[in-house]
Amino acid sequence: MKKIGILTSGGDAPGMNAAVRAAVRCGIEKGMEVYGIKRGYEGLLDGEIVNMEWHSVGDILQRGGTILRTARSTRFMEDRWVEHGARMLNAFGIEGIIVVGGDGSFRGGLDLSEKGISVMGVPGTIDNDLAYTDYTIGFDTAVNTILGLITNIRDTSSSHERSTIMEVMGRNCGDLALYSGLSGGADVILVPEVECDINEICRKVLQGQATGKAHSLIVKAEGFKMDSNEMARTLEEMTGREARAVVPGYIQRGGSPTEKDRRLATVTAAKAVELLYNDSSSKAIGVSRGELIEMDLADALKVEPVFRSDLYELTNVLGKGR
Ligand code: F6P
């Protein structure tokens, strides 16, 4: 392949810029022309496609967000618009593209690949909800950002002897809550993958109080069915202690990417370029047990998620009152 494109799509994730940088420079190194497609599939449909040069990706490695911008495209869910996207790429002579994004972005890529475009999926989302890969770009940074917030919350929460419910992102995936809760010393973790009713939550907090805990920390995934403010009110009634719900929201999606995210982005994007250079069919690139892997895009989207219940159980042991 001689001409390739790259776009970032869906929610931005720290490390997306590192992927763009690697793709552009590895492509140029191989003698290819690399195009940046702005605003995800929306920009593709509108023909916002620009030639990228070596220096156009200078000084972006350390920056969160994405210089290409991103969007969630509802148009691209319709076949006629996917067709339009393929025609747009044909008009620029682009035969293959790299899509940096999550589940929905990969599904858009799969539709596009059915129109004759080779699509390389590079996993970019803080949610860590692409099951074919152990980690997605942005997840590690977001977990560390949440950990910093938990550290701050612990100061004020213990001083006031309160219960705090920290609600983190992740859509239908509990990994952000699980990993930050485990490493942040949460008393209770609430994730969509595991049932837990309000009585059980109250019991756990009361057990902690009875054994002298100065405060309680509950890390709750946004996908867990209960409302955080309502939970705080019930906890106050049942435990006699003040409770607060804290929702950091988009703060956890920004910030300079960690080394782990920069490296994951760099090696997966470089691999994507190599595959396009070798005229490969559509693939998803990721990591498994520390090794770089590639899988047919369609197959990657069929992989069932495996929840790390071992980590969840460990948190339950470490967080219980005794
Ligand atoms: O997919 C990343 C994510 O931040 C999710 O965790 C969250 O549910 C969603 O995006 C928020 O989407 P938006 O940016 O469209 O509000």
mmCIF file of C-alpha atoms and ligand atoms in Angstrom:
data_model
loop_
_atom_site.group_PDB
_atom_site.id
_atom_site.type_symbol
_atom_site.label_atom_id
_atom_site.label_comp_id
_atom_site.label_asym_id
_atom_site.label_seq_id
_atom_site.Cartn_x
_atom_site.Cartn_y
_atom_site.Cartn_z
ATOM 1 C CA MET A 1 0.000 0.000 0.000
ATOM 2 C CA LYS A 2 1.259 3.464 -0.831
ATOM 3 C CA LYS A 3 -1.357 5.748 0.735
ATOM 4 C CA ILE A 4 -2.825 5.210 4.167
ATOM 5 C CA GLY A 5 -4.937 7.221 6.600
ATOM 6 C CA ILE A 6 -5.374 7.436 10.354
ATOM 7 C CA LEU A 7 -8.301 8.628 12.451
ATOM 8 C CA THR A 8 -9.139 8.748 16.151
ATOM 9 C CA SER A 9 -12.731 8.027 17.074
ATOM 10 C CA GLY A 10 -15.102 7.849 20.065
ATOM 11 C CA GLY A 11 -14.070 9.187 23.467
ATOM 12 C CA ASP A 12 -10.536 10.600 23.434
ATOM 13 C CA ALA A 13 -7.939 8.661 25.408
ATOM 14 C CA PRO A 14 -4.458 9.645 26.637
ATOM 15 C CA GLY A 15 -1.973 8.038 24.256
ATOM 16 C CA MET A 16 -3.959 8.588 21.072
ATOM 17 C CA ASN A 17 -1.410 11.210 20.043
ATOM 18 C CA ALA A 18 1.423 8.755 20.567
ATOM 19 C CA ALA A 19 -0.374 6.388 18.165
ATOM 20 C CA VAL A 20 -0.821 9.138 15.561
ATOM 21 C CA ARG A 21 2.852 10.092 15.840
ATOM 22 C CA ALA A 22 4.044 6.498 15.429
ATOM 23 C CA ALA A 23 1.731 5.824 12.489
ATOM 24 C CA VAL A 24 2.736 8.963 10.614
ATOM 25 C CA ARG A 25 6.465 8.540 11.129
ATOM 26 C CA CYS A 26 6.572 4.775 10.539
ATOM 27 C CA GLY A 27 4.506 5.261 7.366
ATOM 28 C CA ILE A 28 6.773 8.001 6.028
ATOM 29 C CA GLU A 29 9.826 5.902 6.908
ATOM 30 C CA LYS A 30 8.430 3.131 4.697
ATOM 31 C CA GLY A 31 7.911 5.566 1.829
ATOM 32 C CA MET A 32 4.132 5.786 2.176
ATOM 33 C CA GLU A 33 1.937 8.888 2.136
ATOM 34 C CA VAL A 34 0.055 9.205 5.423
ATOM 35 C CA TYR A 35 -3.179 11.169 5.720
ATOM 36 C CA GLY A 36 -4.758 12.428 8.922
ATOM 37 C CA ILE A 37 -8.543 12.172 8.945
ATOM 38 C CA LYS A 38 -10.024 14.790 11.268
ATOM 39 C CA ARG A 39 -12.902 14.289 13.730
ATOM 40 C CA GLY A 40 -13.149 10.511 13.323
ATOM 41 C CA TYR A 41 -15.714 9.123 10.891
ATOM 42 C CA GLU A 42 -17.473 12.485 10.815
ATOM 43 C CA GLY A 43 -14.406 14.093 9.245
ATOM 44 C CA LEU A 44 -14.053 11.182 6.859
ATOM 45 C CA LEU A 45 -17.611 11.721 5.594
ATOM 46 C CA ASP A 46 -16.954 15.437 5.190
ATOM 47 C CA GLY A 47 -13.623 14.920 3.421
ATOM 48 C CA GLU A 48 -11.507 16.493 6.179
ATOM 49 C CA ILE A 49 -8.408 14.633 5.116
ATOM 50 C CA VAL A 50 -4.957 16.205 5.283
ATOM 51 C CA ASN A 51 -1.503 15.045 4.311
ATOM 52 C CA MET A 52 0.687 14.510 7.379
ATOM 53 C CA GLU A 53 4.387 15.189 7.484
ATOM 54 C CA TRP A 54 7.107 14.122 9.898
ATOM 55 C CA HIS A 55 7.005 17.459 11.725
ATOM 56 C CA SER A 56 3.179 17.608 11.897
ATOM 57 C CA VAL A 57 3.345 15.142 14.770
ATOM 58 C CA GLY A 58 6.215 16.788 16.637
ATOM 59 C CA ASP A 59 5.811 17.569 20.335
ATOM 60 C CA ILE A 60 2.538 15.658 20.747
ATOM 61 C CA LEU A 61 3.771 12.430 22.368
ATOM 62 C CA GLN A 62 3.261 13.765 25.886
ATOM 63 C CA ARG A 63 -0.133 15.352 25.250
ATOM 64 C CA GLY A 64 -3.487 13.812 26.218
ATOM 65 C CA GLY A 65 -6.498 14.088 23.915
ATOM 66 C CA THR A 66 -6.003 13.824 20.162
ATOM 67 C CA ILE A 67 -4.639 16.386 17.707
ATOM 68 C CA LEU A 68 -6.818 14.835 15.001
ATOM 69 C CA ARG A 69 -9.882 15.560 17.155
ATOM 70 C CA THR A 70 -12.573 12.955 17.617
ATOM 71 C CA ALA A 71 -16.322 12.477 17.370
ATOM 72 C CA ARG A 72 -19.071 9.950 17.802
ATOM 73 C CA SER A 73 -20.671 9.568 14.392
ATOM 74 C CA THR A 74 -24.295 8.557 14.188
ATOM 75 C CA ARG A 75 -24.233 8.943 10.407
ATOM 76 C CA PHE A 76 -21.618 6.207 10.133
ATOM 77 C CA MET A 77 -24.082 3.704 11.604
ATOM 78 C CA GLU A 78 -25.979 3.806 8.299
ATOM 79 C CA ASP A 79 -24.783 1.741 5.379
ATOM 80 C CA ARG A 80 -25.209 4.548 2.852
ATOM 81 C CA TRP A 81 -22.805 6.713 4.852
ATOM 82 C CA VAL A 82 -20.278 3.897 5.207
ATOM 83 C CA GLU A 83 -20.444 3.611 1.424
ATOM 84 C CA HIS A 84 -19.860 7.362 1.213
ATOM 85 C CA GLY A 85 -16.834 7.022 3.522
ATOM 86 C CA ALA A 86 -15.319 4.350 1.286
ATOM 87 C CA ARG A 87 -15.884 6.545 -1.771
ATOM 88 C CA MET A 88 -14.193 9.447 -0.004
ATOM 89 C CA LEU A 89 -11.118 7.303 0.691
ATOM 90 C CA ASN A 90 -11.106 6.102 -2.917
ATOM 91 C CA ALA A 91 -11.198 9.720 -4.061
ATOM 92 C CA PHE A 92 -7.971 10.359 -2.112
ATOM 93 C CA GLY A 93 -6.408 7.088 -3.308
ATOM 94 C CA ILE A 94 -6.262 5.815 0.288
ATOM 95 C CA GLU A 95 -6.415 2.016 0.396
ATOM 96 C CA GLY A 96 -6.152 1.381 4.110
ATOM 97 C CA ILE A 97 -6.748 3.221 7.358
ATOM 98 C CA ILE A 98 -5.837 2.934 11.010
ATOM 99 C CA VAL A 99 -8.725 3.455 13.412
ATOM 100 C CA VAL A 100 -7.722 4.351 16.968
ATOM 101 C CA GLY A 101 -10.771 3.893 19.158
ATOM 102 C CA GLY A 102 -12.992 1.538 21.112
ATOM 103 C CA ASP A 103 -15.657 -1.003 20.406
ATOM 104 C CA GLY A 104 -18.029 1.244 18.419
ATOM 105 C CA SER A 105 -15.173 2.649 16.330
ATOM 106 C CA PHE A 106 -13.959 -0.859 15.503
ATOM 107 C CA ARG A 107 -17.484 -1.835 14.434
ATOM 108 C CA GLY A 108 -17.537 1.165 12.096
ATOM 109 C CA GLY A 109 -14.151 0.003 10.797
ATOM 110 C CA LEU A 110 -15.499 -3.477 10.163
ATOM 111 C CA ASP A 111 -18.373 -2.027 8.115
ATOM 112 C CA LEU A 112 -15.861 0.010 6.135
ATOM 113 C CA SER A 113 -13.677 -3.035 5.511
ATOM 114 C CA GLU A 114 -16.685 -4.708 3.898
ATOM 115 C CA LYS A 115 -16.558 -1.897 1.292
ATOM 116 C CA GLY A 116 -13.024 -2.885 0.270
ATOM 117 C CA ILE A 117 -10.943 -0.722 2.612
ATOM 118 C CA SER A 118 -8.319 -2.394 4.771
ATOM 119 C CA VAL A 119 -8.852 -1.278 8.381
ATOM 120 C CA MET A 120 -6.377 -1.702 11.233
ATOM 121 C CA GLY A 121 -7.892 -1.328 14.690
ATOM 122 C CA VAL A 122 -5.639 0.177 17.346
ATOM 123 C CA PRO A 123 -7.343 -0.040 20.769
ATOM 124 C CA GLY A 124 -7.806 3.476 22.152
ATOM 125 C CA THR A 125 -10.246 3.936 25.020
ATOM 126 C CA ILE A 126 -9.963 4.511 28.759
ATOM 127 C CA ASP A 127 -12.679 1.876 29.297
ATOM 128 C CA ASN A 128 -10.494 -1.219 28.606
ATOM 129 C CA ASP A 129 -13.577 -2.839 27.110
ATOM 130 C CA LEU A 130 -12.051 -4.509 24.046
ATOM 131 C CA ALA A 131 -11.808 -8.119 25.150
ATOM 132 C CA TYR A 132 -9.303 -9.332 22.521
ATOM 133 C CA THR A 133 -6.540 -7.229 24.106
ATOM 134 C CA ASP A 134 -5.386 -7.206 27.720
ATOM 135 C CA TYR A 135 -5.153 -3.407 27.765
ATOM 136 C CA THR A 136 -6.344 -0.453 25.738
ATOM 137 C CA ILE A 137 -4.528 2.849 25.213
ATOM 138 C CA GLY A 138 -5.547 5.374 27.874
ATOM 139 C CA PHE A 139 -6.651 2.871 30.492
ATOM 140 C CA ASP A 140 -3.437 2.985 32.526
ATOM 141 C CA THR A 141 -3.381 6.793 32.548
ATOM 142 C CA ALA A 142 -7.028 6.987 33.598
ATOM 143 C CA VAL A 143 -6.492 4.456 36.402
ATOM 144 C CA ASN A 144 -3.548 6.503 37.666
ATOM 145 C CA THR A 145 -5.547 9.728 37.453
ATOM 146 C CA ILE A 146 -8.328 8.126 39.494
ATOM 147 C CA LEU A 147 -5.752 6.855 41.997
ATOM 148 C CA GLY A 148 -4.538 10.418 42.504
ATOM 149 C CA LEU A 149 -8.115 11.528 43.151
ATOM 150 C CA ILE A 150 -8.660 8.653 45.594
ATOM 151 C CA THR A 151 -5.556 9.737 47.495
ATOM 152 C CA ASN A 152 -6.965 13.246 47.827
ATOM 153 C CA ILE A 153 -10.404 12.006 48.798
ATOM 154 C CA ARG A 154 -8.904 9.817 51.522
ATOM 155 C CA ASP A 155 -7.456 12.900 53.265
ATOM 156 C CA THR A 156 -10.732 14.747 53.504
ATOM 157 C CA SER A 157 -12.911 11.684 53.967
ATOM 158 C CA SER A 158 -10.875 10.375 56.938
ATOM 159 C CA SER A 159 -10.712 13.855 58.506
ATOM 160 C CA HIS A 160 -14.509 14.104 58.452
ATOM 161 C CA GLU A 161 -15.115 10.393 59.092
ATOM 162 C CA ARG A 162 -17.294 10.150 56.018
ATOM 163 C CA SER A 163 -18.167 7.516 53.467
ATOM 164 C CA THR A 164 -17.264 8.453 49.925
ATOM 165 C CA ILE A 165 -18.625 6.966 46.746
ATOM 166 C CA MET A 166 -16.270 7.652 43.881
ATOM 167 C CA GLU A 167 -18.086 7.082 40.574
ATOM 168 C CA VAL A 168 -15.733 6.351 37.703
ATOM 169 C CA MET A 169 -16.289 5.939 33.957
ATOM 170 C CA GLY A 170 -16.079 2.744 31.915
ATOM 171 C CA ARG A 171 -19.503 2.443 30.292
ATOM 172 C CA ASN A 172 -20.500 -1.250 30.702
ATOM 173 C CA CYS A 173 -17.053 -2.343 31.795
ATOM 174 C CA GLY A 174 -15.955 -2.332 35.446
ATOM 175 C CA ASP A 175 -12.182 -2.363 34.848
ATOM 176 C CA LEU A 176 -11.546 1.297 35.725
ATOM 177 C CA ALA A 177 -13.335 0.794 39.049
ATOM 178 C CA LEU A 178 -11.722 -2.580 39.647
ATOM 179 C CA TYR A 179 -8.106 -1.578 39.054
ATOM 180 C CA SER A 180 -8.295 1.831 40.732
ATOM 181 C CA GLY A 181 -10.308 0.378 43.614
ATOM 182 C CA LEU A 182 -7.850 -2.453 44.178
ATOM 183 C CA SER A 183 -4.796 -0.192 44.106
ATOM 184 C CA GLY A 184 -6.545 2.659 45.928
ATOM 185 C CA GLY A 185 -7.567 0.441 48.842
ATOM 186 C CA ALA A 186 -11.333 0.644 48.336
ATOM 187 C CA ASP A 187 -13.527 -0.972 50.965
ATOM 188 C CA VAL A 188 -16.141 -1.817 48.348
ATOM 189 C CA ILE A 189 -15.975 -1.998 44.550
ATOM 190 C CA LEU A 190 -19.191 -1.889 42.547
ATOM 191 C CA VAL A 191 -19.082 -3.012 38.920
ATOM 192 C CA PRO A 192 -21.711 -3.960 36.341
ATOM 193 C CA GLU A 193 -20.235 -7.472 36.127
ATOM 194 C CA VAL A 194 -21.095 -8.343 39.768
ATOM 195 C CA GLU A 195 -24.470 -8.058 41.524
ATOM 196 C CA CYS A 196 -24.491 -6.279 44.877
ATOM 197 C CA ASP A 197 -27.556 -4.803 46.594
ATOM 198 C CA ILE A 198 -27.754 -1.776 48.877
ATOM 199 C CA ASN A 199 -28.114 -3.931 52.009
ATOM 200 C CA GLU A 200 -24.853 -5.696 51.285
ATOM 201 C CA ILE A 201 -23.110 -2.364 50.675
ATOM 202 C CA CYS A 202 -24.427 -0.981 53.981
ATOM 203 C CA ARG A 203 -23.376 -4.162 55.797
ATOM 204 C CA LYS A 204 -19.821 -3.870 54.494
ATOM 205 C CA VAL A 205 -19.540 -0.222 55.509
ATOM 206 C CA LEU A 206 -21.015 -0.934 58.956
ATOM 207 C CA GLN A 207 -18.568 -3.795 59.481
ATOM 208 C CA GLY A 208 -15.713 -1.417 58.708
ATOM 209 C CA GLN A 209 -17.088 1.179 61.121
ATOM 210 C CA ALA A 210 -17.501 -1.422 63.867
ATOM 211 C CA THR A 211 -13.843 -2.360 63.587
ATOM 212 C CA GLY A 212 -12.697 1.246 63.884
ATOM 213 C CA LYS A 213 -12.284 2.396 60.297
ATOM 214 C CA ALA A 214 -12.152 6.186 60.208
ATOM 215 C CA HIS A 215 -13.868 6.366 56.830
ATOM 216 C CA SER A 216 -15.126 4.217 53.966
ATOM 217 C CA LEU A 217 -14.297 4.345 50.292
ATOM 218 C CA ILE A 218 -16.603 2.866 47.694
ATOM 219 C CA VAL A 219 -15.409 2.889 44.093
ATOM 220 C CA LYS A 220 -18.390 2.489 41.815
ATOM 221 C CA ALA A 221 -18.371 2.024 38.041
ATOM 222 C CA GLU A 222 -20.819 4.252 36.163
ATOM 223 C CA GLY A 223 -22.285 1.070 34.646
ATOM 224 C CA PHE A 224 -23.308 -0.255 38.071
ATOM 225 C CA LYS A 225 -27.074 0.123 38.187
ATOM 226 C CA MET A 226 -27.491 2.234 41.379
ATOM 227 C CA ASP A 227 -27.489 6.043 41.443
ATOM 228 C CA SER A 228 -24.499 7.379 43.429
ATOM 229 C CA ASN A 229 -26.337 10.220 45.196
ATOM 230 C CA GLU A 230 -29.174 7.930 46.188
ATOM 231 C CA MET A 231 -26.635 5.444 47.509
ATOM 232 C CA ALA A 232 -25.007 8.191 49.592
ATOM 233 C CA ARG A 233 -28.386 9.133 51.110
ATOM 234 C CA THR A 234 -29.170 5.516 52.013
ATOM 235 C CA LEU A 235 -25.698 5.030 53.480
ATOM 236 C CA GLU A 236 -26.181 8.102 55.688
ATOM 237 C CA GLU A 237 -29.489 6.757 56.971
ATOM 238 C CA MET A 238 -28.174 3.267 57.610
ATOM 239 C CA THR A 239 -24.694 4.018 58.984
ATOM 240 C CA GLY A 240 -25.281 7.295 60.787
ATOM 241 C CA ARG A 241 -22.210 8.708 59.066
ATOM 242 C CA GLU A 242 -22.119 11.444 56.470
ATOM 243 C CA ALA A 243 -21.695 10.200 52.913
ATOM 244 C CA ARG A 244 -20.694 11.984 49.716
ATOM 245 C CA ALA A 245 -20.828 11.008 46.067
ATOM 246 C CA VAL A 246 -17.909 12.236 43.942
ATOM 247 C CA VAL A 247 -18.051 12.073 40.148
ATOM 248 C CA PRO A 248 -14.771 13.190 38.531
ATOM 249 C CA GLY A 249 -16.240 12.724 35.030
ATOM 250 C CA TYR A 250 -14.100 13.927 32.132
ATOM 251 C CA ILE A 251 -11.165 14.796 34.408
ATOM 252 C CA GLN A 252 -10.285 11.084 34.311
ATOM 253 C CA ARG A 253 -10.127 11.145 30.476
ATOM 254 C CA GLY A 254 -7.504 13.879 30.173
ATOM 255 C CA GLY A 255 -3.874 14.273 31.112
ATOM 256 C CA SER A 256 -0.442 13.299 29.902
ATOM 257 C CA PRO A 257 -0.244 9.587 29.042
ATOM 258 C CA THR A 258 1.788 7.246 31.240
ATOM 259 C CA GLU A 259 4.809 5.394 29.867
ATOM 260 C CA LYS A 260 2.697 2.248 29.550
ATOM 261 C CA ASP A 261 0.072 3.983 27.400
ATOM 262 C CA ARG A 262 2.656 5.749 25.224
ATOM 263 C CA ARG A 263 4.441 2.457 24.602
ATOM 264 C CA LEU A 264 1.248 0.524 23.895
ATOM 265 C CA ALA A 265 0.139 3.236 21.462
ATOM 266 C CA THR A 266 3.509 3.404 19.764
ATOM 267 C CA VAL A 267 3.998 -0.319 19.197
ATOM 268 C CA THR A 268 0.409 -1.063 18.136
ATOM 269 C CA ALA A 269 0.332 1.837 15.661
ATOM 270 C CA ALA A 270 3.735 0.846 14.254
ATOM 271 C CA LYS A 271 2.411 -2.689 13.772
ATOM 272 C CA ALA A 272 -0.694 -1.348 12.039
ATOM 273 C CA VAL A 273 1.493 0.519 9.549
ATOM 274 C CA GLU A 274 3.578 -2.577 8.876
ATOM 275 C CA LEU A 275 0.422 -4.606 8.177
ATOM 276 C CA LEU A 276 -0.922 -1.979 5.775
ATOM 277 C CA TYR A 277 2.462 -1.749 4.068
ATOM 278 C CA ASN A 278 2.242 -5.515 3.488
ATOM 279 C CA ASP A 279 -1.312 -5.200 2.081
ATOM 280 C CA SER A 280 -2.845 -7.150 4.954
ATOM 281 C CA SER A 281 -6.584 -7.633 5.350
ATOM 282 C CA SER A 282 -8.302 -5.866 8.268
ATOM 283 C CA LYS A 283 -6.891 -6.651 11.686
ATOM 284 C CA ALA A 284 -7.156 -5.606 15.322
ATOM 285 C CA ILE A 285 -3.863 -5.103 17.105
ATOM 286 C CA GLY A 286 -3.345 -5.461 20.827
ATOM 287 C CA VAL A 287 -1.397 -7.145 23.589
ATOM 288 C CA SER A 288 -1.812 -10.475 25.290
ATOM 289 C CA ARG A 289 0.422 -11.569 28.183
ATOM 290 C CA GLY A 290 2.878 -8.848 27.282
ATOM 291 C CA GLU A 291 3.162 -9.848 23.602
ATOM 292 C CA LEU A 292 1.966 -7.839 20.623
ATOM 293 C CA ILE A 293 -0.895 -9.659 18.881
ATOM 294 C CA GLU A 294 -2.990 -9.231 15.758
ATOM 295 C CA MET A 295 -6.345 -10.818 15.010
ATOM 296 C CA ASP A 296 -8.895 -10.571 12.199
ATOM 297 C CA LEU A 297 -10.984 -7.517 12.972
ATOM 298 C CA ALA A 298 -14.267 -9.448 12.814
ATOM 299 C CA ASP A 299 -12.939 -12.162 15.159
ATOM 300 C CA ALA A 300 -11.564 -9.602 17.615
ATOM 301 C CA LEU A 301 -15.026 -8.134 18.027
ATOM 302 C CA LYS A 302 -16.446 -11.553 18.880
ATOM 303 C CA VAL A 303 -14.103 -12.202 21.823
ATOM 304 C CA GLU A 304 -16.101 -12.450 25.060
ATOM 305 C CA PRO A 305 -14.884 -10.304 27.976
ATOM 306 C CA VAL A 306 -13.439 -12.100 30.983
ATOM 307 C CA PHE A 307 -13.915 -10.224 34.239
ATOM 308 C CA ARG A 308 -10.968 -10.420 36.662
ATOM 309 C CA SER A 309 -12.951 -11.840 39.541
ATOM 310 C CA ASP A 310 -9.672 -12.775 41.269
ATOM 311 C CA LEU A 311 -8.878 -9.056 41.655
ATOM 312 C CA TYR A 312 -12.425 -8.348 42.776
ATOM 313 C CA GLU A 313 -12.276 -11.062 45.451
ATOM 314 C CA LEU A 314 -8.897 -9.815 46.628
ATOM 315 C CA THR A 315 -10.300 -6.330 47.152
ATOM 316 C CA ASN A 316 -13.168 -7.808 49.147
ATOM 317 C CA VAL A 317 -10.696 -9.560 51.429
ATOM 318 C CA LEU A 318 -8.425 -6.565 51.877
ATOM 319 C CA GLY A 319 -11.248 -4.050 52.328
ATOM 320 C CA LYS A 320 -13.365 -5.890 54.854
ATOM 321 C CA GLY A 321 -13.633 -4.859 58.477
ATOM 322 C CA ARG A 322 -12.070 -7.332 60.862
HETATM 323 O O1 F6P B 1 -15.723 5.542 26.190
HETATM 324 C C1 F6P B 1 -15.100 6.476 26.999
HETATM 325 C C2 F6P B 1 -16.104 7.175 27.871
HETATM 326 O O2 F6P B 1 -15.431 8.147 28.638
HETATM 327 C C3 F6P B 1 -16.947 6.280 28.774
HETATM 328 O O3 F6P B 1 -16.261 5.869 29.917
HETATM 329 C C4 F6P B 1 -18.129 7.160 29.044
HETATM 330 O O4 F6P B 1 -19.266 6.412 29.387
HETATM 331 C C5 F6P B 1 -18.314 7.858 27.732
HETATM 332 O O5 F6P B 1 -17.053 7.834 27.075
HETATM 333 C C6 F6P B 1 -18.789 9.272 27.787
HETATM 334 O O6 F6P B 1 -19.054 9.675 26.484
HETATM 335 P P1 F6P B 1 -19.151 11.186 25.991
HETATM 336 O O7 F6P B 1 -17.768 11.724 25.899
HETATM 337 O O8 F6P B 1 -19.781 11.058 24.646
HETATM 338 O O9 F6P B 1 -19.980 11.898 26.994
#
